[in-house]
PDB file of C-alpha atoms in Angstrom:
ATOM      1  CA  MET A   1      10.458  -9.916  -5.178  1.00 78.00           C
ATOM      2  CA  ARG A   2      11.062 -10.325  -1.161  1.00 84.00           C
ATOM      3  CA  PRO A   3      11.945  -7.203   0.575  1.00 93.00           C
ATOM      4  CA  ILE A   4      14.737  -7.614   3.369  1.00 96.00           C
ATOM      5  CA  LEU A   5      13.904  -6.154   6.563  1.00 96.00           C
ATOM      6  CA  MET A   6      16.123  -3.855   8.093  1.00 96.00           C
ATOM      7  CA  LYS A   7      15.001  -3.078  11.613  1.00 95.00           C
ATOM      8  CA  GLY A   8      17.428  -0.811  13.298  1.00 93.00           C
ATOM      9  CA  HIS A   9      15.833   2.219  14.147  1.00 96.00           C
ATOM     10  CA  GLU A  10      14.028   3.073  16.829  1.00 95.00           C
ATOM     11  CA  ARG A  11      11.727   6.700  14.637  1.00 96.00           C
ATOM     12  CA  PRO A  12      11.284   7.078  11.547  1.00 97.00           C
ATOM     13  CA  LEU A  13      13.591   7.679   8.816  1.00 97.00           C
ATOM     14  CA  THR A  14      14.794  10.034   6.997  1.00 98.00           C
ATOM     15  CA  PHE A  15      17.227   9.322   4.396  1.00 98.00           C
ATOM     16  CA  LEU A  16      19.113   6.742   2.528  1.00 98.00           C
ATOM     17  CA  LYS A  17      22.536   6.617   1.476  1.00 98.00           C
ATOM     18  CA  TYR A  18      24.427   3.938  -0.870  1.00 98.00           C
ATOM     19  CA  ASN A  19      28.639   4.243  -1.254  1.00 98.00           C
ATOM     20  CA  ARG A  20      29.584   4.559  -4.986  1.00 97.00           C
ATOM     21  CA  ASP A  21      30.250   0.703  -5.248  1.00 97.00           C
ATOM     22  CA  GLY A  22      26.966  -0.293  -3.368  1.00 97.00           C
ATOM     23  CA  ASP A  23      28.003  -2.467  -1.088  1.00 98.00           C
ATOM     24  CA  LEU A  24      27.025   0.049   2.114  1.00 98.00           C
ATOM     25  CA  LEU A  25      23.749   1.338   2.311  1.00 98.00           C
ATOM     26  CA  PHE A  26      23.929   4.301   5.480  1.00 98.00           C
ATOM     27  CA  SER A  27      20.748   5.067   6.851  1.00 98.00           C
ATOM     28  CA  CYS A  28      19.626   8.402   8.873  1.00 98.00           C
ATOM     29  CA  ALA A  29      16.248   9.099  11.208  1.00 98.00           C
ATOM     30  CA  LYS A  30      15.165  10.782  13.813  1.00 97.00           C
ATOM     31  CA  ASP A  31      16.743   8.664  16.699  1.00 95.00           C
ATOM     32  CA  HIS A  32      19.949  10.297  16.545  1.00 95.00           C
ATOM     33  CA  THR A  33      22.317   7.440  15.421  1.00 97.00           C
ATOM     34  CA  PRO A  34      23.301   6.818  11.479  1.00 98.00           C
ATOM     35  CA  THR A  35      23.487   3.850  10.773  1.00 98.00           C
ATOM     36  CA  VAL A  36      25.737   1.428   8.131  1.00 98.00           C
ATOM     37  CA  TRP A  37      24.291  -1.334   7.025  1.00 98.00           C
ATOM     38  CA  TYR A  38      25.264  -4.342   4.059  1.00 98.00           C
ATOM     39  CA  ALA A  39      23.462  -3.880   0.793  1.00 97.00           C
ATOM     40  CA  ASP A  40      23.094  -7.019  -0.122  1.00 95.00           C
ATOM     41  CA  ASN A  41      21.829  -8.876   2.584  1.00 96.00           C
ATOM     42  CA  GLY A  42      20.748  -6.054   4.585  1.00 97.00           C
ATOM     43  CA  ASP A  43      23.149  -6.837   8.359  1.00 97.00           C
ATOM     44  CA  ARG A  44      23.759  -3.785   9.989  1.00 97.00           C
ATOM     45  CA  LEU A  45      27.210  -3.131  10.052  1.00 97.00           C
ATOM     46  CA  GLY A  46      27.237  -0.915  12.391  1.00 97.00           C
ATOM     47  CA  THR A  47      26.577   2.515  14.218  1.00 98.00           C
ATOM     48  CA  TYR A  48      28.005   5.783  14.236  1.00 98.00           C
ATOM     49  CA  ARG A  49      26.931   8.083  17.917  1.00 98.00           C
ATOM     50  CA  GLY A  50      26.910  11.263  19.179  1.00 97.00           C
ATOM     51  CA  HIS A  51      23.978  13.336  17.796  1.00 98.00           C
ATOM     52  CA  ASN A  52      21.562  13.724  20.160  1.00 97.00           C
ATOM     53  CA  GLY A  53      18.910  15.110  17.727  1.00 97.00           C
ATOM     54  CA  ALA A  54      17.029  14.064  14.827  1.00 98.00           C
ATOM     55  CA  VAL A  55      19.887  13.268  11.933  1.00 98.00           C
ATOM     56  CA  TRP A  56      18.211  14.686   8.533  1.00 98.00           C
ATOM     57  CA  SER A  57      20.604  13.405   5.986  1.00 98.00           C
ATOM     58  CA  CYS A  58      24.073  11.821   5.334  1.00 98.00           C
ATOM     59  CA  ASP A  59      26.503  11.898   2.517  1.00 98.00           C
ATOM     60  CA  VAL A  60      29.849   9.079   2.573  1.00 98.00           C
ATOM     61  CA  SER A  61      32.858  10.182   0.243  1.00 98.00           C
ATOM     62  CA  ARG A  62      33.634   8.200  -2.778  1.00 97.00           C
ATOM     63  CA  HIS A  63      36.203   5.781  -1.242  1.00 97.00           C
ATOM     64  CA  SER A  64      33.610   5.109   1.747  1.00 98.00           C
ATOM     65  CA  THR A  65      36.345   6.616   4.278  1.00 98.00           C
ATOM     66  CA  ARG A  66      34.092   9.392   5.789  1.00 98.00           C
ATOM     67  CA  LEU A  67      30.515   9.996   6.373  1.00 98.00           C
ATOM     68  CA  ILE A  68      29.067  13.665   6.931  1.00 98.00           C
ATOM     69  CA  THR A  69      25.670  13.755   8.277  1.00 98.00           C
ATOM     70  CA  GLY A  70      23.218  16.829   9.118  1.00 98.00           C
ATOM     71  CA  SER A  71      21.592  17.369  12.316  1.00 98.00           C
ATOM     72  CA  ALA A  72      18.813  18.895  14.191  1.00 98.00           C
ATOM     73  CA  ASP A  73      21.292  18.995  16.971  1.00 97.00           C
ATOM     74  CA  GLN A  74      22.412  22.639  15.269  1.00 97.00           C
ATOM     75  CA  THR A  75      25.867  20.287  14.094  1.00 98.00           C
ATOM     76  CA  ALA A  76      26.823  18.273  11.049  1.00 98.00           C
ATOM     77  CA  LYS A  77      29.341  15.910  12.332  1.00 98.00           C
ATOM     78  CA  LEU A  78      32.650  13.531  10.221  1.00 98.00           C
ATOM     79  CA  TRP A  79      33.119  10.279  10.808  1.00 98.00           C
ATOM     80  CA  ASP A  80      35.614   7.661   9.370  1.00 98.00           C
ATOM     81  CA  VAL A  81      33.204   5.444   8.235  1.00 98.00           C
ATOM     82  CA  LYS A  82      35.020   2.196   9.095  1.00 97.00           C
ATOM     83  CA  THR A  83      35.176   2.582  12.896  1.00 97.00           C
ATOM     84  CA  GLY A  84      32.567   5.138  13.222  1.00 97.00           C
ATOM     85  CA  LYS A  85      34.796   7.400  15.208  1.00 97.00           C
ATOM     86  CA  GLU A  86      33.591  11.058  15.475  1.00 98.00           C
ATOM     87  CA  LEU A  87      36.539  12.700  13.471  1.00 98.00           C
ATOM     88  CA  PHE A  88      34.909  16.429  13.061  1.00 98.00           C
ATOM     89  CA  THR A  89      31.904  18.669  13.973  1.00 98.00           C
ATOM     90  CA  PHE A  90      30.692  22.004  12.262  1.00 98.00           C
ATOM     91  CA  ARG A  91      28.285  23.454  14.813  1.00 98.00           C
ATOM     92  CA  PHE A  92      25.434  26.381  13.755  1.00 97.00           C
ATOM     93  CA  ASP A  93      23.579  28.404  15.000  1.00 94.00           C
ATOM     94  CA  ALA A  94      20.610  26.307  13.862  1.00 96.00           C
ATOM     95  CA  PRO A  95      19.551  22.601  12.714  1.00 97.00           C
ATOM     96  CA  ALA A  96      22.379  21.257  10.093  1.00 98.00           C
ATOM     97  CA  ARG A  97      19.292  19.875   6.912  1.00 98.00           C
ATOM     98  CA  SER A  98      20.942  18.925   3.953  1.00 98.00           C
ATOM     99  CA  VAL A  99      24.677  17.735   3.279  1.00 98.00           C
ATOM    100  CA  ASP A 100      26.524  17.024   0.137  1.00 98.00           C
ATOM    101  CA  PHE A 101      30.403  15.701  -0.561  1.00 98.00           C
ATOM    102  CA  ALA A 102      31.505  17.439  -3.800  1.00 97.00           C
ATOM    103  CA  ILE A 103      33.503  15.468  -6.569  1.00 96.00           C
ATOM    104  CA  GLY A 104      36.487  15.039  -5.015  1.00 96.00           C
ATOM    105  CA  ASP A 105      35.228  15.061  -1.399  1.00 96.00           C
ATOM    106  CA  HIS A 106      37.209  18.331  -0.558  1.00 97.00           C
ATOM    107  CA  LEU A 107      34.595  20.785  -0.122  1.00 98.00           C
ATOM    108  CA  ALA A 108      30.652  20.143   1.351  1.00 98.00           C
ATOM    109  CA  VAL A 109      27.743  22.016   0.839  1.00 98.00           C
ATOM    110  CA  ILE A 110      25.662  22.364   4.483  1.00 98.00           C
ATOM    111  CA  THR A 111      22.252  23.735   4.715  1.00 98.00           C
ATOM    112  CA  THR A 112      20.734  26.051   7.961  1.00 97.00           C
ATOM    113  CA  ASP A 113      17.305  25.979   8.809  1.00 96.00           C
ATOM    114  CA  SER A 114      15.123  29.517   9.896  1.00 89.00           C
ATOM    115  CA  PHE A 115      15.851  28.794  13.790  1.00 86.00           C
ATOM    116  CA  MET A 116      15.329  31.499  17.015  1.00 86.00           C
ATOM    117  CA  GLY A 117      15.269  34.450  14.028  1.00 84.00           C
ATOM    118  CA  ASN A 118      18.200  33.492  12.106  1.00 87.00           C
ATOM    119  CA  MET A 119      17.639  32.750   8.100  1.00 93.00           C
ATOM    120  CA  PRO A 120      18.129  29.788   6.554  1.00 97.00           C
ATOM    121  CA  THR A 121      21.593  29.082   4.944  1.00 97.00           C
ATOM    122  CA  ALA A 122      23.912  26.858   2.417  1.00 97.00           C
ATOM    123  CA  GLN A 123      27.175  26.669   3.060  1.00 98.00           C
ATOM    124  CA  VAL A 124      29.990  25.215   1.594  1.00 98.00           C
ATOM    125  CA  LYS A 125      33.258  23.818   4.150  1.00 98.00           C
ATOM    126  CA  ARG A 126      36.953  23.252   3.070  1.00 97.00           C
ATOM    127  CA  ILE A 127      36.715  19.529   4.258  1.00 97.00           C
ATOM    128  CA  ALA A 128      40.429  18.096   5.063  1.00 97.00           C
ATOM    129  CA  GLU A 129      42.483  14.872   4.270  1.00 94.00           C
ATOM    130  CA  ASP A 130      43.799  15.191   7.576  1.00 94.00           C
ATOM    131  CA  PRO A 131      40.913  15.394  10.691  1.00 93.00           C
ATOM    132  CA  GLN A 132      43.934  16.913  12.066  1.00 94.00           C
ATOM    133  CA  ASP A 133      43.007  20.203   9.850  1.00 96.00           C
ATOM    134  CA  GLN A 134      40.017  20.632   9.879  1.00 95.00           C
ATOM    135  CA  THR A 135      38.479  23.945  10.850  1.00 96.00           C
ATOM    136  CA  GLU A 136      34.681  24.981  11.135  1.00 95.00           C
ATOM    137  CA  GLU A 137      35.587  27.960   8.623  1.00 96.00           C
ATOM    138  CA  SER A 138      33.266  28.289   5.297  1.00 97.00           C
ATOM    139  CA  ALA A 139      33.816  28.923   1.677  1.00 97.00           C
ATOM    140  CA  LEU A 140      31.629  30.286   1.406  1.00 97.00           C
ATOM    141  CA  VAL A 141      27.172  30.926   2.762  1.00 97.00           C
ATOM    142  CA  ILE A 142      24.409  31.229   0.433  1.00 97.00           C
ATOM    143  CA  SER A 143      21.579  33.139   1.823  1.00 95.00           C
ATOM    144  CA  GLY A 144      18.628  35.212   1.234  1.00 90.00           C
ATOM    145  CA  ILE A 145      16.083  32.609   0.506  1.00 93.00           C
ATOM    146  CA  THR A 146      13.163  32.635   2.831  1.00 87.00           C
ATOM    147  CA  GLY A 147      11.735  29.148   3.787  1.00 92.00           C
ATOM    148  CA  ARG A 148      13.596  26.123   4.952  1.00 95.00           C
ATOM    149  CA  ILE A 149      16.156  24.714   1.776  1.00 97.00           C
ATOM    150  CA  ASN A 150      15.304  20.809   2.169  1.00 97.00           C
ATOM    151  CA  ARG A 151      18.357  20.038  -0.034  1.00 98.00           C
ATOM    152  CA  ALA A 152      21.359  21.557  -1.548  1.00 98.00           C
ATOM    153  CA  VAL A 153      23.843  20.107  -3.812  1.00 98.00           C
ATOM    154  CA  TRP A 154      26.545  20.749  -5.988  1.00 98.00           C
ATOM    155  CA  GLY A 155      26.094  20.754  -9.907  1.00 97.00           C
ATOM    156  CA  PRO A 156      27.825  19.783 -12.534  1.00 96.00           C
ATOM    157  CA  GLY A 157      31.982  19.948 -12.099  1.00 95.00           C
ATOM    158  CA  ASN A 158      31.551  21.595  -9.254  1.00 97.00           C
ATOM    159  CA  ARG A 159      30.598  24.845 -10.627  1.00 97.00           C
ATOM    160  CA  THR A 160      27.576  25.519  -9.314  1.00 98.00           C
ATOM    161  CA  ILE A 161      25.139  24.441  -5.801  1.00 98.00           C
ATOM    162  CA  ILE A 162      21.440  23.899  -6.930  1.00 98.00           C
ATOM    163  CA  THR A 163      18.952  24.478  -3.569  1.00 98.00           C
ATOM    164  CA  ALA A 164      15.233  24.083  -3.337  1.00 98.00           C
ATOM    165  CA  GLY A 165      12.739  23.706  -0.536  1.00 96.00           C
ATOM    166  CA  GLU A 166       9.870  24.688   1.529  1.00 96.00           C
ATOM    167  CA  ASP A 167       9.352  27.908  -0.781  1.00 96.00           C
ATOM    168  CA  ALA A 168       8.393  25.194  -4.001  1.00 97.00           C
ATOM    169  CA  THR A 169      11.409  27.125  -5.907  1.00 97.00           C
ATOM    170  CA  ILE A 170      15.014  25.336  -7.454  1.00 98.00           C
ATOM    171  CA  ARG A 171      17.366  27.513  -7.699  1.00 98.00           C
ATOM    172  CA  ILE A 172      20.619  27.350  -8.891  1.00 98.00           C
ATOM    173  CA  TRP A 173      23.975  28.734  -7.717  1.00 98.00           C
ATOM    174  CA  ASP A 174      27.406  30.107  -7.970  1.00 98.00           C
ATOM    175  CA  SER A 175      29.666  27.957  -5.924  1.00 97.00           C
ATOM    176  CA  GLU A 176      32.323  30.390  -6.069  1.00 96.00           C
ATOM    177  CA  THR A 177      31.043  33.756  -5.728  1.00 96.00           C
ATOM    178  CA  GLY A 178      27.481  33.372  -4.136  1.00 96.00           C
ATOM    179  CA  LYS A 179      25.399  34.279  -6.947  1.00 97.00           C
ATOM    180  CA  LEU A 180      21.742  33.622  -7.901  1.00 97.00           C
ATOM    181  CA  LEU A 181      22.234  32.396 -11.434  1.00 97.00           C
ATOM    182  CA  LYS A 182      18.408  30.362 -12.044  1.00 97.00           C
ATOM    183  CA  VAL A 183      15.561  30.623 -10.524  1.00 97.00           C
ATOM    184  CA  SER A 184      12.749  27.503 -11.585  1.00 97.00           C
ATOM    185  CA  ASP A 185       9.759  28.790 -13.721  1.00 94.00           C
ATOM    186  CA  LYS A 186       6.648  29.865 -10.593  1.00 93.00           C
ATOM    187  CA  GLU A 187       4.092  28.403 -13.635  1.00 94.00           C
ATOM    188  CA  GLU A 188       6.133  25.079 -14.358  1.00 95.00           C
ATOM    189  CA  GLY A 189       7.807  24.792 -11.041  1.00 97.00           C
ATOM    190  CA  HIS A 190       6.134  23.233  -8.641  1.00 98.00           C
ATOM    191  CA  GLN A 191       2.951  24.536  -6.723  1.00 97.00           C
ATOM    192  CA  LYS A 192       4.008  23.271  -3.178  1.00 97.00           C
ATOM    193  CA  ALA A 193       6.976  22.869  -0.891  1.00 97.00           C
ATOM    194  CA  ILE A 194       9.885  20.631  -2.103  1.00 97.00           C
ATOM    195  CA  SER A 195      10.541  17.714  -0.148  1.00 97.00           C
ATOM    196  CA  SER A 196      13.226  16.052  -1.294  1.00 97.00           C
ATOM    197  CA  LEU A 197      16.312  16.236  -4.928  1.00 98.00           C
ATOM    198  CA  SER A 198      18.267  13.383  -6.630  1.00 98.00           C
ATOM    199  CA  LYS A 199      21.167  13.988  -8.896  1.00 97.00           C
ATOM    200  CA  SER A 200      21.305  11.473 -12.097  1.00 96.00           C
ATOM    201  CA  LEU A 201      24.308   9.165 -12.548  1.00 93.00           C
ATOM    202  CA  ASP A 202      26.163  12.126 -14.551  1.00 93.00           C
ATOM    203  CA  TRP A 203      24.720  14.790 -12.558  1.00 93.00           C
ATOM    204  CA  SER A 204      23.318  16.065 -15.766  1.00 96.00           C
ATOM    205  CA  HIS A 205      19.585  15.725 -14.509  1.00 97.00           C
ATOM    206  CA  PHE A 206      17.977  15.833 -11.265  1.00 98.00           C
ATOM    207  CA  LEU A 207      14.715  14.704 -10.539  1.00 98.00           C
ATOM    208  CA  THR A 208      12.696  17.020  -7.157  1.00 98.00           C
ATOM    209  CA  GLY A 209      10.236  15.491  -5.701  1.00 98.00           C
ATOM    210  CA  SER A 210       6.866  18.073  -3.806  1.00 97.00           C
ATOM    211  CA  LEU A 211       4.392  17.697  -1.185  1.00 96.00           C
ATOM    212  CA  ASP A 212       1.969  19.366  -4.455  1.00 96.00           C
ATOM    213  CA  LYS A 213       2.700  15.109  -5.296  1.00 95.00           C
ATOM    214  CA  SER A 214       4.246  15.484  -8.174  1.00 97.00           C
ATOM    215  CA  ALA A 215       7.874  14.945  -9.547  1.00 98.00           C
ATOM    216  CA  LYS A 216       9.966  16.649 -11.910  1.00 98.00           C
ATOM    217  CA  LEU A 217      12.824  15.950 -14.196  1.00 98.00           C
ATOM    218  CA  TRP A 218      15.457  18.915 -14.673  1.00 98.00           C
ATOM    219  CA  ASP A 219      18.670  20.037 -16.392  1.00 98.00           C
ATOM    220  CA  ALA A 220      20.605  20.340 -13.965  1.00 97.00           C
ATOM    221  CA  ARG A 221      22.476  23.409 -16.162  1.00 96.00           C
ATOM    222  CA  THR A 222      19.946  24.893 -17.723  1.00 97.00           C
ATOM    223  CA  LEU A 223      17.386  24.410 -15.322  1.00 97.00           C
ATOM    224  CA  THR A 224      14.737  23.968 -17.507  1.00 97.00           C
ATOM    225  CA  LEU A 225      12.154  21.333 -16.657  1.00 98.00           C
ATOM    226  CA  ILE A 226      11.845  17.911 -18.464  1.00 98.00           C
ATOM    227  CA  LYS A 227       9.930  16.132 -17.463  1.00 98.00           C
ATOM    228  CA  THR A 228       6.745  15.597 -14.716  1.00 98.00           C
ATOM    229  CA  TYR A 229       5.751  12.723 -13.141  1.00 98.00           C
ATOM    230  CA  VAL A 230       2.644  12.880 -11.313  1.00 96.00           C
ATOM    231  CA  THR A 231       1.149  10.901  -8.360  1.00 94.00           C
ATOM    232  CA  GLU A 232      -2.144  11.048  -5.798  1.00 90.00           C
ATOM    233  CA  ARG A 233       0.193  11.650  -2.480  1.00 91.00           C
ATOM    234  CA  PRO A 234       2.102  14.241  -1.685  1.00 94.00           C
ATOM    235  CA  VAL A 235       5.755  13.196  -2.373  1.00 96.00           C
ATOM    236  CA  ASN A 236       8.193  12.894  -0.284  1.00 96.00           C
ATOM    237  CA  ALA A 237      11.769  10.868  -1.188  1.00 97.00           C
ATOM    238  CA  VAL A 238      12.939  10.231  -4.989  1.00 98.00           C
ATOM    239  CA  ASP A 239      15.411   8.716  -6.755  1.00 98.00           C
ATOM    240  CA  ILE A 240      16.207   8.273 -10.723  1.00 98.00           C
ATOM    241  CA  SER A 241      17.647   4.860 -11.992  1.00 98.00           C
ATOM    242  CA  PRO A 242      21.758   4.526 -12.484  1.00 97.00           C
ATOM    243  CA  THR A 243      21.175   1.765 -15.367  1.00 96.00           C
ATOM    244  CA  LEU A 244      17.281   2.316 -17.076  1.00 96.00           C
ATOM    245  CA  ASP A 245      14.979   5.352 -17.608  1.00 96.00           C
ATOM    246  CA  HIS A 246      13.237   4.320 -14.659  1.00 97.00           C
ATOM    247  CA  VAL A 247      12.087   6.743 -11.774  1.00 98.00           C
ATOM    248  CA  VAL A 248      11.478   5.738  -7.928  1.00 98.00           C
ATOM    249  CA  ILE A 249       8.562   7.866  -6.317  1.00 97.00           C
ATOM    250  CA  GLY A 250       7.249   8.235  -2.433  1.00 96.00           C
ATOM    251  CA  GLY A 251       5.386   9.649   0.183  1.00 91.00           C
ATOM    252  CA  GLY A 252       2.018   9.473   1.991  1.00 87.00           C
ATOM    253  CA  GLN A 253       0.454  12.351   4.177  1.00 68.00           C
ATOM    254  CA  ASP A 254       1.627  13.339   6.228  1.00 57.00           C
ATOM    255  CA  ALA A 255       2.711  11.114   9.733  1.00 53.00           C
ATOM    256  CA  MET A 256      -0.411  13.895  11.355  1.00 55.00           C
ATOM    257  CA  ASN A 257      -3.018  12.769   8.507  1.00 57.00           C
ATOM    258  CA  VAL A 258      -2.016   8.827   8.438  1.00 55.00           C
ATOM    259  CA  THR A 259      -4.442   7.130  11.305  1.00 56.00           C
ATOM    260  CA  MET A 260      -7.693   8.987   9.434  1.00 53.00           C
ATOM    261  CA  THR A 261      -6.974   6.750   6.375  1.00 53.00           C
ATOM    262  CA  ASP A 262      -8.488   3.108   5.423  1.00 54.00           C
ATOM    263  CA  ARG A 263      -7.722   0.291   8.102  1.00 49.00           C
ATOM    264  CA  ARG A 264      -5.621  -2.070   4.469  1.00 51.00           C
ATOM    265  CA  ALA A 265      -1.540  -2.220   5.726  1.00 55.00           C
ATOM    266  CA  GLY A 266       1.264  -1.102   4.269  1.00 54.00           C
ATOM    267  CA  LYS A 267      -0.061   0.764   1.480  1.00 64.00           C
ATOM    268  CA  PHE A 268       2.578   2.582   1.398  1.00 87.00           C
ATOM    269  CA  GLU A 269       3.772   1.610  -1.860  1.00 91.00           C
ATOM    270  CA  ALA A 270       6.980   3.409  -3.744  1.00 95.00           C
ATOM    271  CA  LYS A 271       5.989   4.005  -7.428  1.00 96.00           C
ATOM    272  CA  PHE A 272       8.091   3.322 -10.236  1.00 97.00           C
ATOM    273  CA  PHE A 273       7.720   5.090 -13.873  1.00 97.00           C
ATOM    274  CA  HIS A 274       9.295   5.000 -17.243  1.00 97.00           C
ATOM    275  CA  LYS A 275      11.438   8.581 -17.419  1.00 97.00           C
ATOM    276  CA  ILE A 276      11.534   8.730 -20.777  1.00 96.00           C
ATOM    277  CA  LEU A 277       7.585   8.200 -20.974  1.00 96.00           C
ATOM    278  CA  GLN A 278       6.338   9.672 -17.367  1.00 96.00           C
ATOM    279  CA  GLU A 279       3.996   6.738 -17.436  1.00 95.00           C
ATOM    280  CA  GLU A 280       4.154   4.379 -14.088  1.00 95.00           C
ATOM    281  CA  ILE A 281       5.471   1.103 -14.688  1.00 94.00           C
ATOM    282  CA  GLY A 282       4.753  -0.568 -11.498  1.00 93.00           C
ATOM    283  CA  GLY A 283       4.880   0.244  -7.386  1.00 93.00           C
ATOM    284  CA  VAL A 284       6.225  -2.205  -4.317  1.00 93.00           C
ATOM    285  CA  LYS A 285       3.964  -1.177  -1.316  1.00 90.00           C
ATOM    286  CA  GLY A 286       5.153  -2.665   2.434  1.00 87.00           C
ATOM    287  CA  HIS A 287       5.171   0.243   4.416  1.00 89.00           C
ATOM    288  CA  PHE A 288       2.836   0.864   7.622  1.00 87.00           C
ATOM    289  CA  GLY A 289       3.569   4.423   7.016  1.00 91.00           C
ATOM    290  CA  PRO A 290       4.512   7.276   4.347  1.00 94.00           C
ATOM    291  CA  ILE A 291       8.328   6.503   2.559  1.00 96.00           C
ATOM    292  CA  ASN A 292      10.352   9.474   3.583  1.00 97.00           C
ATOM    293  CA  ALA A 293      13.785   7.658   2.021  1.00 98.00           C
ATOM    294  CA  LEU A 294      14.518   6.305  -1.398  1.00 98.00           C
ATOM    295  CA  ALA A 295      17.289   4.839  -3.156  1.00 98.00           C
ATOM    296  CA  PHE A 296      19.169   2.872  -5.919  1.00 98.00           C
ATOM    297  CA  ASN A 297      21.765   0.931  -5.539  1.00 98.00           C
ATOM    298  CA  PRO A 298      24.486   2.333  -8.051  1.00 97.00           C
ATOM    299  CA  ASP A 299      24.351  -1.291  -9.668  1.00 97.00           C
ATOM    300  CA  GLY A 300      20.344  -0.271 -10.906  1.00 97.00           C
ATOM    301  CA  ARG A 301      20.115  -4.386  -9.270  1.00 97.00           C
ATOM    302  CA  SER A 302      18.060  -3.108  -5.843  1.00 97.00           C
ATOM    303  CA  PHE A 303      17.103  -0.627  -3.862  1.00 98.00           C
ATOM    304  CA  SER A 304      15.987   0.692  -0.585  1.00 98.00           C
ATOM    305  CA  SER A 305      13.046   2.299   1.104  1.00 97.00           C
ATOM    306  CA  GLY A 306      12.517   4.038   4.567  1.00 97.00           C
ATOM    307  CA  GLY A 307       9.820   4.412   6.271  1.00 95.00           C
ATOM    308  CA  GLU A 308       7.839   6.427   9.016  1.00 94.00           C
ATOM    309  CA  ASP A 309       7.297   3.454  10.530  1.00 93.00           C
ATOM    310  CA  GLY A 310      10.874   2.764  11.079  1.00 96.00           C
ATOM    311  CA  TYR A 311      11.535   0.196   8.810  1.00 96.00           C
ATOM    312  CA  VAL A 312      14.641   0.171   6.404  1.00 97.00           C
ATOM    313  CA  ARG A 313      13.252  -2.372   3.016  1.00 97.00           C
ATOM    314  CA  LEU A 314      15.712  -3.795   0.714  1.00 98.00           C
ATOM    315  CA  HIS A 315      14.330  -4.749  -2.600  1.00 97.00           C
ATOM    316  CA  HIS A 316      16.183  -6.847  -4.902  1.00 97.00           C
ATOM    317  CA  PHE A 317      14.806  -6.752  -8.417  1.00 96.00           C
ATOM    318  CA  ASP A 318      13.480  -9.913 -10.642  1.00 94.00           C
ATOM    319  CA  PRO A 319      14.657 -10.341 -13.653  1.00 92.00           C
ATOM    320  CA  GLU A 320      11.618  -9.242 -14.727  1.00 91.00           C
ATOM    321  CA  TYR A 321      12.050  -6.054 -14.125  1.00 93.00           C
ATOM    322  CA  PHE A 322      15.177  -5.223 -16.430  1.00 92.00           C
ATOM    323  CA  ASN A 323      12.592  -6.666 -20.128  1.00 87.00           C
ATOM    324  CA  ILE A 324       9.962  -4.737 -18.752  1.00 83.00           C
ATOM    325  CA  LYS A 325       8.897  -2.973 -22.251  1.00 79.00           C
ATOM    326  CA  MET A 326       6.133  -0.017 -22.126  1.00 73.00           C
TER     327      MET A 326
END
């Protein structure tokens, strides 16, 4: 399985997202410029220029017409995927971190960090069909969480919003009223900050990764803990295979601790676990620093990883991968 190395970012990767068809891969990094690539051969298609801060996350609409990005420059932006044109800017009084389109792409949830006395929020914005009609108004603002919200995503049927972040707690909120519905159990939940959250294809369950060196699989409706996957390193990124009972987990030390470790190059690996049996299946090494982003292609035949080293590595699975017997 020879990786395709994609070099387009000058700074560490923060997020990766495939479009629904799996032919495009969108990458975000600390270098201000989200980038789109062909997902089969890793050729760079283009960039989205307009942010002037690190871009923390992105999402793409179902028909690959709109891209939304959240940035440390205190804005979230809507873009025309095809032309790269900036369509609209949502301004906040704090960095915008997580962005996620609802089913139907008429709503988006955007999180803002705590900043200069402002508490973190998760805000729902209505997304207009015509960019001319777009407004900055929030349909809902969820607040009352201490500590950064690293991810906020829509729950099944857009009825709920799921948040997770620095306080190691997962919360499920009513997406219409903003009422808090469920909170993850302190004992069986994560013990340190939650860095990442990824939904299953049918939105019935989701996977969280934490600096406590574990990833956990949860029921998206009941917030029941289903499985736990234990690794040796803090987890920065997770994803669930759309076709097989596999999950992929990646991470590493914080950037400031990397130089203290051994000199073997490219030893940061994406580890694959059996989703049901919780056993490690294998790993893919290659990054020269912690892995910050992971994504399976929607067809399940390839995956990509984004590192602190500024590279995106695109891996097409060998035939053997599909016949792994546990």
